[in-house]
mmCIF file of C-alpha atoms and ligand atoms in Angstrom:
data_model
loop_
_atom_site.group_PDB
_atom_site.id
_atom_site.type_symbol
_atom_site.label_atom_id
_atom_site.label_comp_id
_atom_site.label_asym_id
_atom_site.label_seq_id
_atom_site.Cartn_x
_atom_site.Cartn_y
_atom_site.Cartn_z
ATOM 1 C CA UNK U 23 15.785 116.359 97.475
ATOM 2 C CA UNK U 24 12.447 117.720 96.073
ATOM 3 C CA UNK U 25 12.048 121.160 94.269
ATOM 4 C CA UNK U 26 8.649 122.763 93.910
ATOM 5 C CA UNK U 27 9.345 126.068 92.349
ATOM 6 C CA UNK U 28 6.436 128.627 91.794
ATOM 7 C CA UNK U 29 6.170 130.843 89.044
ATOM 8 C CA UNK U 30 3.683 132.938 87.913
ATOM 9 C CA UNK U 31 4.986 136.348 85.989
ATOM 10 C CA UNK U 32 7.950 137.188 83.203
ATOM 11 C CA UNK U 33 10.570 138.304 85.449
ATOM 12 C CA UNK U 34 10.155 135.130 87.201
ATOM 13 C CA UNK U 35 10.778 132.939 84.679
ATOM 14 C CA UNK U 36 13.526 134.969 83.770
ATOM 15 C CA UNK U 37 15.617 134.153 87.426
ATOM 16 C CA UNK U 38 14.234 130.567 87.651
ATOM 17 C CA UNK U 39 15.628 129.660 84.208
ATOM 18 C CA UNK U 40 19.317 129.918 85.455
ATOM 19 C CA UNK U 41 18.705 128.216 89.029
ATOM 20 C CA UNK U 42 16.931 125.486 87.448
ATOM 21 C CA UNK U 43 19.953 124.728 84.806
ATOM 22 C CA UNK U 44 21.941 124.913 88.281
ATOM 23 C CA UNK U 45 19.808 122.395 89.916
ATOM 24 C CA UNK U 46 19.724 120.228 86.907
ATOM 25 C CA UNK U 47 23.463 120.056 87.254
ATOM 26 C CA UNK U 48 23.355 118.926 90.240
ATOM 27 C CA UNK U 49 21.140 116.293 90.224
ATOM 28 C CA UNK U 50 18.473 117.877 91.713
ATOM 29 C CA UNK U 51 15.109 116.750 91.011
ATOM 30 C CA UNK U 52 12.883 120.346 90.168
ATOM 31 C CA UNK U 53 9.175 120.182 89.451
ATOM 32 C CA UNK U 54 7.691 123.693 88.276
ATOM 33 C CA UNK U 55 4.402 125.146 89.326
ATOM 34 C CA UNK U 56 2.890 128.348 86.610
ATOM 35 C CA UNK U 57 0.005 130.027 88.544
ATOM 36 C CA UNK U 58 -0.716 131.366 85.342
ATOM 37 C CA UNK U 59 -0.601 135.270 86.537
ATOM 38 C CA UNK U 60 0.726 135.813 83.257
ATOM 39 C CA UNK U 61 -0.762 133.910 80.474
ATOM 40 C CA UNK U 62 -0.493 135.826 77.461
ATOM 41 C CA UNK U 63 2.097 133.814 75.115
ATOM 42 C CA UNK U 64 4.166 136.934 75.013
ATOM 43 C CA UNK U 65 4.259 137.614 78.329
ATOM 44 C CA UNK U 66 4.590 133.640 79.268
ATOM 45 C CA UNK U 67 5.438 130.770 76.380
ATOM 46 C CA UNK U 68 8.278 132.563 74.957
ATOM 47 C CA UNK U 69 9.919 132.969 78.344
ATOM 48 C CA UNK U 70 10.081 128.705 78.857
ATOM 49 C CA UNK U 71 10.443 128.402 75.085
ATOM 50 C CA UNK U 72 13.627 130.659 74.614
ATOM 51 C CA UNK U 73 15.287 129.995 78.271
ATOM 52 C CA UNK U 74 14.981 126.163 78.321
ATOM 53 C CA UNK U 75 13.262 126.246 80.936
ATOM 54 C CA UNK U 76 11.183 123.040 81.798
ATOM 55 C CA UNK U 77 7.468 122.672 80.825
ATOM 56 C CA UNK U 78 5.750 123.501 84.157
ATOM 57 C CA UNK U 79 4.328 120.277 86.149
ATOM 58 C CA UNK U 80 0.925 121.991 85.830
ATOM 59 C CA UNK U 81 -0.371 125.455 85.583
ATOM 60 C CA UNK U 82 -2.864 126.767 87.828
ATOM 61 C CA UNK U 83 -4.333 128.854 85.373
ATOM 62 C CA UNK U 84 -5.581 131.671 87.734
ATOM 63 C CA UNK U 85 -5.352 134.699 84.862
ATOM 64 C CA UNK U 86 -5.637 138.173 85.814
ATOM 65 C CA UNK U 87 -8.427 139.690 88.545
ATOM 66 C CA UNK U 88 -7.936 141.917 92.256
ATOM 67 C CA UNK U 89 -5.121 141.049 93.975
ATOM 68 C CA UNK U 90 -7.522 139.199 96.383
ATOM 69 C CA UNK U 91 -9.130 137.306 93.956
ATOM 70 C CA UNK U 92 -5.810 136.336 92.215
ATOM 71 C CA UNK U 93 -3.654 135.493 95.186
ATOM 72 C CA UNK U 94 -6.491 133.562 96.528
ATOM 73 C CA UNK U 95 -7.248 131.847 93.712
ATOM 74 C CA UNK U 96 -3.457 130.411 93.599
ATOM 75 C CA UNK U 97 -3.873 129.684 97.508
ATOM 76 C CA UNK U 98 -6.801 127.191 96.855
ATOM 77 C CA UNK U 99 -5.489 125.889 93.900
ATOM 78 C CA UNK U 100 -1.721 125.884 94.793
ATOM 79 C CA UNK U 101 -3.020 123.900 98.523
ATOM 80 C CA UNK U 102 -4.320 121.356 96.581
ATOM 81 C CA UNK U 103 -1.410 120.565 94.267
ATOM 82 C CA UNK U 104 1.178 120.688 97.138
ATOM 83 C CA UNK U 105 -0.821 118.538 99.367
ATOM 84 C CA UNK U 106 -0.396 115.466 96.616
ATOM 85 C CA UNK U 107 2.872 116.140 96.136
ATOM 86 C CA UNK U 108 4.064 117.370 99.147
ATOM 87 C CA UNK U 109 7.912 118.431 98.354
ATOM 88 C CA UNK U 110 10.970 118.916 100.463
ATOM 89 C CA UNK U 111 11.493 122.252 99.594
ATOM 90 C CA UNK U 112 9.215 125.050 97.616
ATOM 91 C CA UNK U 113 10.899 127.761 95.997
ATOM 92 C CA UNK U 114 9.904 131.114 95.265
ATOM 93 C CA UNK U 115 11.123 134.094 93.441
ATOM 94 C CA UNK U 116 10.967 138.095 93.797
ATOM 95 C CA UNK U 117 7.423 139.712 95.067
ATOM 96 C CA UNK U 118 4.718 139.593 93.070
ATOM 97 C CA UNK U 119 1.441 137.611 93.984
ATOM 98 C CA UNK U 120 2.367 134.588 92.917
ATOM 99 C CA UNK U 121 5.096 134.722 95.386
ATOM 100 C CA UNK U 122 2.936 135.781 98.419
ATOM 101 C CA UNK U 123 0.690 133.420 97.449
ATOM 102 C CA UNK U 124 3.088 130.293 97.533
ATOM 103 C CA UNK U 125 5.055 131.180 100.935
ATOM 104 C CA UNK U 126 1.189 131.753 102.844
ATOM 105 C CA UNK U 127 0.456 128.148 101.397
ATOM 106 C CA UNK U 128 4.108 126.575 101.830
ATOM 107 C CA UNK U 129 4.238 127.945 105.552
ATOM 108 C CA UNK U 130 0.856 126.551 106.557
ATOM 109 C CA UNK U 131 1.090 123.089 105.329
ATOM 110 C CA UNK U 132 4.538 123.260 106.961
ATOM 111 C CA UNK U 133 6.561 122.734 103.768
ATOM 112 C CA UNK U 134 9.659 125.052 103.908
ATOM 113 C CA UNK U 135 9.877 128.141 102.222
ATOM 114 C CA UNK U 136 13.111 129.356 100.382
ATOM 115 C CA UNK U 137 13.232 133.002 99.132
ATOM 116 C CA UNK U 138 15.277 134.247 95.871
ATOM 117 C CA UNK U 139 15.840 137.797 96.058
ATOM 118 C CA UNK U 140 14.714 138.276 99.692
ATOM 119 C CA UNK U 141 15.331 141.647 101.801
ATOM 120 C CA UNK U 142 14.903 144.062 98.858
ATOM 121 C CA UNK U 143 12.576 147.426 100.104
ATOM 122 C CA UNK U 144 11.093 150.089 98.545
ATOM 123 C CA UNK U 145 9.767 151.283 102.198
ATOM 124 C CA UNK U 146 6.384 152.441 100.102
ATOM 125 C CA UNK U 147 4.071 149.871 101.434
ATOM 126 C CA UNK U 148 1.904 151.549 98.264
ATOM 127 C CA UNK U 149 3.178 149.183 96.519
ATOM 128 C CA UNK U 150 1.584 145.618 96.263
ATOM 129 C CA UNK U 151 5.506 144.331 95.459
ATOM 130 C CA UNK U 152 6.584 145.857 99.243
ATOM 131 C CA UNK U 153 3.748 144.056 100.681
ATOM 132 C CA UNK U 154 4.370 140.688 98.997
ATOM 133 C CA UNK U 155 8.064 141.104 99.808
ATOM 134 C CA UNK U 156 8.025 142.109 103.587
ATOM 135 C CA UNK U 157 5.181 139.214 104.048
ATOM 136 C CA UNK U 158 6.996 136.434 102.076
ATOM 137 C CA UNK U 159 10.607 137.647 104.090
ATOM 138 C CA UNK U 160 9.252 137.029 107.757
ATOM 139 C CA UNK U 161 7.793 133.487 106.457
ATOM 140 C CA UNK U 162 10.257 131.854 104.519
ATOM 141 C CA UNK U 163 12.979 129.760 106.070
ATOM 142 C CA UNK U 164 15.601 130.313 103.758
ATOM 143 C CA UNK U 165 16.104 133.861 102.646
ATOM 144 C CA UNK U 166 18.551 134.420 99.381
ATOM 145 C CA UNK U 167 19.474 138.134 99.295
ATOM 146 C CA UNK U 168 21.438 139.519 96.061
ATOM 147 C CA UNK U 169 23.235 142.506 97.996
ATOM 148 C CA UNK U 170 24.229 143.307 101.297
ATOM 149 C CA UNK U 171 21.890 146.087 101.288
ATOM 150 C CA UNK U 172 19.070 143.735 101.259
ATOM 151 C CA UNK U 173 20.950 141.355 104.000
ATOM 152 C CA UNK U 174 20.783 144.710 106.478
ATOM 153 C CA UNK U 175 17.346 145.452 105.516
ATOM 154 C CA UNK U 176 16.387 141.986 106.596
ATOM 155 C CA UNK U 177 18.633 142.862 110.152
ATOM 156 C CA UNK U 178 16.606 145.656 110.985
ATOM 157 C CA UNK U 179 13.648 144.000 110.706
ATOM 158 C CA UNK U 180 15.271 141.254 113.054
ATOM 159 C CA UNK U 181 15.378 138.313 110.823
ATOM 160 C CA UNK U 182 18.916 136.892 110.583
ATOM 161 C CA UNK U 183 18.313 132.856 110.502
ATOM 162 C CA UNK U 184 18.425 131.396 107.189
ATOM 163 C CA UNK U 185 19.444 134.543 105.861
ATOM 164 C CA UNK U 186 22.693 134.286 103.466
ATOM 165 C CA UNK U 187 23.872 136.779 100.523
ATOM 166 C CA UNK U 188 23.925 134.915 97.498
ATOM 167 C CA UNK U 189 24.497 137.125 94.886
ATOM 168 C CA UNK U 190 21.920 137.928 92.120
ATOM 169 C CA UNK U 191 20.721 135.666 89.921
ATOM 170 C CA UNK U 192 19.349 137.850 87.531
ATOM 171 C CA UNK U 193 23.281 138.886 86.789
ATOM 172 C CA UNK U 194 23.503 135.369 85.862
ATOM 173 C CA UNK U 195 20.881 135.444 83.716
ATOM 174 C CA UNK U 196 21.886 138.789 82.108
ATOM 175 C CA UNK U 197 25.482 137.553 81.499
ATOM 176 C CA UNK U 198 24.232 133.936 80.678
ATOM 177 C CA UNK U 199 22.003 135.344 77.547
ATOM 178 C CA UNK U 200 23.602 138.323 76.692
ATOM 179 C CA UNK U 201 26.125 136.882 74.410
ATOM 180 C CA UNK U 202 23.419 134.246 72.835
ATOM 181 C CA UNK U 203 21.346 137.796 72.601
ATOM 182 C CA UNK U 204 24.124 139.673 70.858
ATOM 183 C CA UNK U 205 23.505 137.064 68.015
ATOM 184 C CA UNK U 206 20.035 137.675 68.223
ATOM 185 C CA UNK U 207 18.801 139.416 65.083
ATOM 186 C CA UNK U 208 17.360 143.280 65.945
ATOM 187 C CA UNK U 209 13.628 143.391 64.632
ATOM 188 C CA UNK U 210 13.725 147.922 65.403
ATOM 189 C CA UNK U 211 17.134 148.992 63.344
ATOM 190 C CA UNK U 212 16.234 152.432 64.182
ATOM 191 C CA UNK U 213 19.337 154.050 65.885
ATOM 192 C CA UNK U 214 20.041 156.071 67.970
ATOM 193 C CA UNK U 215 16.980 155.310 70.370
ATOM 194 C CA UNK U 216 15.977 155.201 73.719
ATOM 195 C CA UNK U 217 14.163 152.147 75.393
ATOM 196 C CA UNK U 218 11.154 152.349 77.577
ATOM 197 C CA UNK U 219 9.102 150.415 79.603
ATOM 198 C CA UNK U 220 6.388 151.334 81.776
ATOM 199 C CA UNK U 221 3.555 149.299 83.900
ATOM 200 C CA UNK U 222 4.090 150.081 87.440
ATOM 201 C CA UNK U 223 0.292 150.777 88.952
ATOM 202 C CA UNK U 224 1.726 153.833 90.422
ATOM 203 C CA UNK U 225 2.252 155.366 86.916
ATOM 204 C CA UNK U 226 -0.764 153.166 84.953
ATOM 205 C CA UNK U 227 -3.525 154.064 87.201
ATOM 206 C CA UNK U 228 -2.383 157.880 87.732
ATOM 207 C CA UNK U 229 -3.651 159.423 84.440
ATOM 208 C CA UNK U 230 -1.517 162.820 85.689
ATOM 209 C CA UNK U 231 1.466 160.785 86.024
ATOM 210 C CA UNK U 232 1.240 159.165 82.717
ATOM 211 C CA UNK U 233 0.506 162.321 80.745
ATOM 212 C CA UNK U 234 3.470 163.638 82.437
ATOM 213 C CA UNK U 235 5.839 160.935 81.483
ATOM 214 C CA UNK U 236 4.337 161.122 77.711
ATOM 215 C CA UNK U 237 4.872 164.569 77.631
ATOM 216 C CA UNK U 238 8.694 164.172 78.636
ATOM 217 C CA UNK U 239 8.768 161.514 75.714
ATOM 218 C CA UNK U 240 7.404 164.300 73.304
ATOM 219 C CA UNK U 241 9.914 166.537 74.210
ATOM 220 C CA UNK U 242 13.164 163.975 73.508
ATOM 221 C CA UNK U 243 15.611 164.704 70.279
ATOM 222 C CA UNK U 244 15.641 160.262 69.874
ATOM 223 C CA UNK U 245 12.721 157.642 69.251
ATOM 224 C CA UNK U 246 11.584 155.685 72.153
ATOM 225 C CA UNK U 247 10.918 152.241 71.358
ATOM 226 C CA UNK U 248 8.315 151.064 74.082
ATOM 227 C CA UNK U 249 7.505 147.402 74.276
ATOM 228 C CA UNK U 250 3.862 147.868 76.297
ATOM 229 C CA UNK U 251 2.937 145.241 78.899
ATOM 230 C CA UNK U 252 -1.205 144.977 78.540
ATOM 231 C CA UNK U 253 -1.747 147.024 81.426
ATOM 232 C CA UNK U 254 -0.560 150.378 79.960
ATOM 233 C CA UNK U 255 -1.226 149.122 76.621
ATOM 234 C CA UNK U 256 -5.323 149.353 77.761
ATOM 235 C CA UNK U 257 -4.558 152.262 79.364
ATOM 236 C CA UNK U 258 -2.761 154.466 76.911
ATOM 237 C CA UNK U 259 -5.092 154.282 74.268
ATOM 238 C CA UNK U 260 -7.216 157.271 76.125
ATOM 239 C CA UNK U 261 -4.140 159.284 75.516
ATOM 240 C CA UNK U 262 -2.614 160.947 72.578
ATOM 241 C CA UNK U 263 1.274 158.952 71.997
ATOM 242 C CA UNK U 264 3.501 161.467 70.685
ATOM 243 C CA UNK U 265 4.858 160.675 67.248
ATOM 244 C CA UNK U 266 8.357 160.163 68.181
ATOM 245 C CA UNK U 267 7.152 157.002 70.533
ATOM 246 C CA UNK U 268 6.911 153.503 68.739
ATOM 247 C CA UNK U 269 5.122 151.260 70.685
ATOM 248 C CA UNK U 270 5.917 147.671 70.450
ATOM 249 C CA UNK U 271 4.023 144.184 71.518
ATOM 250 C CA UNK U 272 5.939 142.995 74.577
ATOM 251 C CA UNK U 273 9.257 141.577 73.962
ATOM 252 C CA UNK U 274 11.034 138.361 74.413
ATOM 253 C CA UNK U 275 14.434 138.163 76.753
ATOM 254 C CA UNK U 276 17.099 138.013 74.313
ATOM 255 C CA UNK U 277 15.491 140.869 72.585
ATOM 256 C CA UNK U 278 15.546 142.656 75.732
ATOM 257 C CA UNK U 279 18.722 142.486 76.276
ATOM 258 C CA UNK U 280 19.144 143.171 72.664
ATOM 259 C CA UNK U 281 17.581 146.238 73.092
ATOM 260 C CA UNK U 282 19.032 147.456 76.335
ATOM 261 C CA UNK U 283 22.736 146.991 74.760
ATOM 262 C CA UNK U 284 21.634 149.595 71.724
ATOM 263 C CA UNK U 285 20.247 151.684 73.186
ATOM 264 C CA UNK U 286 21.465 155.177 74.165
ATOM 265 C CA UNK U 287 19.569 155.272 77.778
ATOM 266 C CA UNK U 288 16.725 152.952 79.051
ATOM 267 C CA UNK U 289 13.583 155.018 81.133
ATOM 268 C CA UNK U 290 12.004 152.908 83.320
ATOM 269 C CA UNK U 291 9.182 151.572 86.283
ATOM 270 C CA UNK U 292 10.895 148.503 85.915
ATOM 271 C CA UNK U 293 12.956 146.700 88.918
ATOM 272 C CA UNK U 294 15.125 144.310 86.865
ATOM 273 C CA UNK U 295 15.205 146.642 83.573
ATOM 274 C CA UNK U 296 17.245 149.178 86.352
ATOM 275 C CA UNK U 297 19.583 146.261 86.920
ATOM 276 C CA UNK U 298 20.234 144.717 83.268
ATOM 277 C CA UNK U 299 20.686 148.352 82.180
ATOM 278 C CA UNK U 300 23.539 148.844 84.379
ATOM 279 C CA UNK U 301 24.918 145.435 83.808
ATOM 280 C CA UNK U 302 25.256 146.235 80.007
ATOM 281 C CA UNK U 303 26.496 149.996 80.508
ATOM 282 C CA UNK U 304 23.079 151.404 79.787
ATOM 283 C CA UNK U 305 22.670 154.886 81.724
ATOM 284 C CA UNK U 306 19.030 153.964 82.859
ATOM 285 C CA UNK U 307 16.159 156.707 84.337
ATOM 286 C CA UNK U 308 14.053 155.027 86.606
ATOM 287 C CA UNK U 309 9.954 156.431 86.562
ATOM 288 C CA UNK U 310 9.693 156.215 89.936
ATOM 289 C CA UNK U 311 10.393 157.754 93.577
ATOM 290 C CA UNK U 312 12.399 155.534 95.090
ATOM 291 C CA UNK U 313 13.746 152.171 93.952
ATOM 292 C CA UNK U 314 14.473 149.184 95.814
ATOM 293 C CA UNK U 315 18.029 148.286 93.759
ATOM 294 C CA UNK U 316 20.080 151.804 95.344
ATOM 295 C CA UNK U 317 23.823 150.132 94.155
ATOM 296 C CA UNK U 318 22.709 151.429 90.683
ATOM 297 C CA UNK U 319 22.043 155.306 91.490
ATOM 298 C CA UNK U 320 25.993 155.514 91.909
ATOM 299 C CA UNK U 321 27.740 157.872 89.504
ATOM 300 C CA UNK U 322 24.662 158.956 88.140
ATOM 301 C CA UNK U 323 24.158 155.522 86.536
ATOM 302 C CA UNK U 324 21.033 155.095 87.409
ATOM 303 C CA UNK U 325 18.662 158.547 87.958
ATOM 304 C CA UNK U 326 15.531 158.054 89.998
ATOM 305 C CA UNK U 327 13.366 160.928 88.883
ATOM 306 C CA UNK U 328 9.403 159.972 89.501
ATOM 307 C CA UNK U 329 7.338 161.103 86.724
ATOM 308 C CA UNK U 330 8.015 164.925 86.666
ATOM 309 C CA UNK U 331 8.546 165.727 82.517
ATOM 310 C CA UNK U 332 11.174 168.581 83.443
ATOM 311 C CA UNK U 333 13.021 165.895 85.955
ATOM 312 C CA UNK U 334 13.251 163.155 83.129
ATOM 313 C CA UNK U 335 14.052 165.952 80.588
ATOM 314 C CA UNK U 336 16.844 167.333 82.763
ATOM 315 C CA UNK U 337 18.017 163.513 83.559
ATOM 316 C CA UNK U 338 18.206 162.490 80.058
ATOM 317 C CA UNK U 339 20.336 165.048 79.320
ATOM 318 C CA UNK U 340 23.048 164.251 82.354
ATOM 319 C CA UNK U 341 25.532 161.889 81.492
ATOM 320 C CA UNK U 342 27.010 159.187 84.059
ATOM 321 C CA UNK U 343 30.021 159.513 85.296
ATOM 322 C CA UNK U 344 32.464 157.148 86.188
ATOM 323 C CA UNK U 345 32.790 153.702 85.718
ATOM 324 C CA UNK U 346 29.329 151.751 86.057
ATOM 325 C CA UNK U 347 28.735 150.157 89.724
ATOM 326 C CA UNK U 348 29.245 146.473 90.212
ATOM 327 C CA UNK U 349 27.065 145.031 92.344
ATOM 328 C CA UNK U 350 24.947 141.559 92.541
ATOM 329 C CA UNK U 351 28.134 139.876 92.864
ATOM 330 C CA UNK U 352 29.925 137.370 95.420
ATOM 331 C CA UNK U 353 33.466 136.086 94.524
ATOM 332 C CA UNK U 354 34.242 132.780 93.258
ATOM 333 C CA UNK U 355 30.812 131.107 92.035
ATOM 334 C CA UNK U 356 27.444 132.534 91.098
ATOM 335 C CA UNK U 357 24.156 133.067 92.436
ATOM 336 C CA UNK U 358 22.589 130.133 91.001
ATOM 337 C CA UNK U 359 25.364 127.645 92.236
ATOM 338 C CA UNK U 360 25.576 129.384 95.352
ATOM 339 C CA UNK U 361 21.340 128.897 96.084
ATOM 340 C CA UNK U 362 21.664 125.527 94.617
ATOM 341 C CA UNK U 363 24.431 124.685 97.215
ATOM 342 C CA UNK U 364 22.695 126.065 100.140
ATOM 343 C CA UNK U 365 19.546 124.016 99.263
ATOM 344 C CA UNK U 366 21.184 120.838 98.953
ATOM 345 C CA UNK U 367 23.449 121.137 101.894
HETATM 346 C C1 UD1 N 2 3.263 141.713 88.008
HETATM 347 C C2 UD1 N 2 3.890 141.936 89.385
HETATM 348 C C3 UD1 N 2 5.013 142.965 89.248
HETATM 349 C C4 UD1 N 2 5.995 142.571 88.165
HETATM 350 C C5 UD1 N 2 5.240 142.363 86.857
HETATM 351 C C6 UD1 N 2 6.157 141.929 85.740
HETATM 352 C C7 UD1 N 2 2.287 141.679 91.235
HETATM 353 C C8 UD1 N 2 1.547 142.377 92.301
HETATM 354 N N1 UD1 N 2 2.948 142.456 90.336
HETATM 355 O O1 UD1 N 2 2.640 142.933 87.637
HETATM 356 O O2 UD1 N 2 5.697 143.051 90.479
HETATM 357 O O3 UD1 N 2 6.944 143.611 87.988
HETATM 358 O O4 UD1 N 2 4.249 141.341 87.079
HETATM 359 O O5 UD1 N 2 5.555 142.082 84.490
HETATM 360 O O6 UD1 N 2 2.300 140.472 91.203
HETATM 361 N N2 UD1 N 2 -2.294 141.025 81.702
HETATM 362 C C9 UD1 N 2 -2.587 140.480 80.468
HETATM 363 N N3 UD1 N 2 -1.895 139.370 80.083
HETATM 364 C C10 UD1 N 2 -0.957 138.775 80.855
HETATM 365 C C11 UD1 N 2 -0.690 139.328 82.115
HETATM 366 C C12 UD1 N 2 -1.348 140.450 82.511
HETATM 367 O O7 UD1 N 2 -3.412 140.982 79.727
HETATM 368 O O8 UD1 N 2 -0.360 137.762 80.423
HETATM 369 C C13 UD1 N 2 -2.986 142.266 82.110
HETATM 370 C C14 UD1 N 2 -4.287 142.011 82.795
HETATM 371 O O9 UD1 N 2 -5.169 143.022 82.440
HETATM 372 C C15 UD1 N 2 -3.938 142.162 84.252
HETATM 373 C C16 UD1 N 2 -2.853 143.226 84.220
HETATM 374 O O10 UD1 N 2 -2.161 143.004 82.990
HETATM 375 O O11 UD1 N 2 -5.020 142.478 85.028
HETATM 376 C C17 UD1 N 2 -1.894 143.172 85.351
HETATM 377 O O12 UD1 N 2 -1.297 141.894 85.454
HETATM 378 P P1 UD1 N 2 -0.803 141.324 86.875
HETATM 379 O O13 UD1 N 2 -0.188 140.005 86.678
HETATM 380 O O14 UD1 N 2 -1.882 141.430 87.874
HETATM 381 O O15 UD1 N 2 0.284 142.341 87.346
HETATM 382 P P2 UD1 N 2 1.498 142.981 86.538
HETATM 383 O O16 UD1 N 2 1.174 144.391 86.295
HETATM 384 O O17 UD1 N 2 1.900 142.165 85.358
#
């Protein structure tokens, strides 16, 4: 048993560091393919660095450009390395272009295809994420859904072969690093805070939507600590930051989850911040209209609220209530030894 798995941006690394200690355990021989998407060291190195993950086989080195010009790019480049090396099985993670990119090449040269984190939906084919994720879903021969929601999204759209509900692997990850991260020394000691992250095109590229969320972020009682991805961070030097926003370089993953656990609430265009946030009792507000990851909005948990200031104003004021949801579970292993077991069997 062969393993190419394809990686290309930070949350990726993030789910293919626990299925690849999985596969290690079980003898399985893994080589790892970076398309480079995401090359900055703080957005890339520190990921394999911190997560023991292994050194990639090579890296395609495609860097940023259109989403044509990147997902082709990897195509050509990703054909050529797959046709040497021709594995049993190529592996791919979440829905970004990397992933699109890998399944289109896998499929064609007849390699099969296996999908981590298949069936989630948005059902705004806006995004480039829905695209890559309904495409790579109707290719891929093995389809690894974290939640039963995602198994009946993948019903409706009539695919049912090779489709099996593993559990989440990025509940692995969080429970995996939190307690190494709870040792992790805090470089922002300011408390209370809130945590932010924001990069989604939808709220980048929409200058009204931005202002809007800034504003809201003027108008808090707490600091917001907001490790910037490069996107915003070129974008949001046209607009004013209000003072009570301290923007920080992009963080590592043990910091993350460093930062999720102390803070009061975590706001949000994020798909896995929504998650983690939950997972470690953070009440999280999610910048956005819909999200794909709907087990969180119970109780209140999880508020989806767009980018209207008085809608994040009102949500950060309204406390969960309840217990938080559990979700991303299945009973009696975990994700990663559950996809692990179904590729190997
Ligand atoms: C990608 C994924 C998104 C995922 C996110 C995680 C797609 C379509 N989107 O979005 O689903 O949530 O990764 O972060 O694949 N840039 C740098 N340095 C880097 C990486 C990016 O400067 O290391 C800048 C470049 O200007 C680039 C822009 O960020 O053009 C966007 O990067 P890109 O990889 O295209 O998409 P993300 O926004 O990161």
């Amino acid at each position: 048993m062969d393993i190419v798995t394809v990686v290309g941006a930070r949350p990726q690394f993030i789910k293919a560091a626990v299925v690849s200690h999985a596969l290690l355990a079980a003898g399985v021989q893994e080589r790892i393919v970076h398309t480079g998407q995401h090359y900055d060291p703080g957005m890339s190195d520190i990921f394999f660095s911190q997560l023991g993950i292994p050194a990639p086989d090579t890296n395609l080195e495609v860097g940023s450009g259109t989403h044509a010009t990147q997902t082709g790019t990897m195509m050509i480049r990703l054909e050529k390395y797959l046709l040497e090396q021709r594995p049993d099985w190529i592996l791919v993670y979440g829905d970004t272009n990397s992933t699109l990119a890998s399944a289109l090449v896998g499929t064609k040269l007849n390699i099969p295809v296996a999908h981590v984190e298949a069936g989630l939906r948005s059902f705004n084919m806006r995004m480039p994420e829905e695209v890559n994720r309904i495409v790579t879903d109707r290719i891929s021969d093995l389809l690894f859904c974290p939640t039963s929601t995602a198994v009946r999204h993948l019903e409706n759209e009539g695919i049912s072969q090779g489709v099996h509900l593993t559990g989440d692997v990025m509940l692995d990850a969080t429970r995996f690093f939190a307690e190494r991260a709870q040792r992790f020394e805090m470089v922002y000691p300011e408390s209370p805070f809130y945590l932010a992250t924001i990069h989604r095109a939808e709220n980048t590229d929409d200058p009204d939507r931005l202002q809007s969320i800034l504003k809201a972020f003027s108008l808090m009682d707490q600091t917001i600590i907001l490790p910037l991805h490069p996107r915003t961070k070129s974008i949001i030097e046209a607009f004013h930051v209000p003072n009570n926003v301290t923007i920080v370089d992009p963080v590592s993953y043990l910091e993350m989850l460093s930062l999720i656990t102390a803070a009061d609430k975590v706001l949000t265009d994020s798909g896995g911040l929504q998650k983690e946030a939950i997972w470690l009792s953070t009440p999280c507000i999610t910048l956005r209209d819909e999200t794909e990851w709907v087990e969180t909005t119970n109780g209140k948990w999880n508020q989806i609220v767009g980018a209207h200031t008085e809608s994040i104003l009102k949500a950060v004021q309204t406390d969960p209530e309840g217990a938080c949801p559990v979700f991303g579970e299945i009973p009696g292993t975990t994700a990663s030894n559950e996809i692990t077991r179904l590729l190997t069997t």
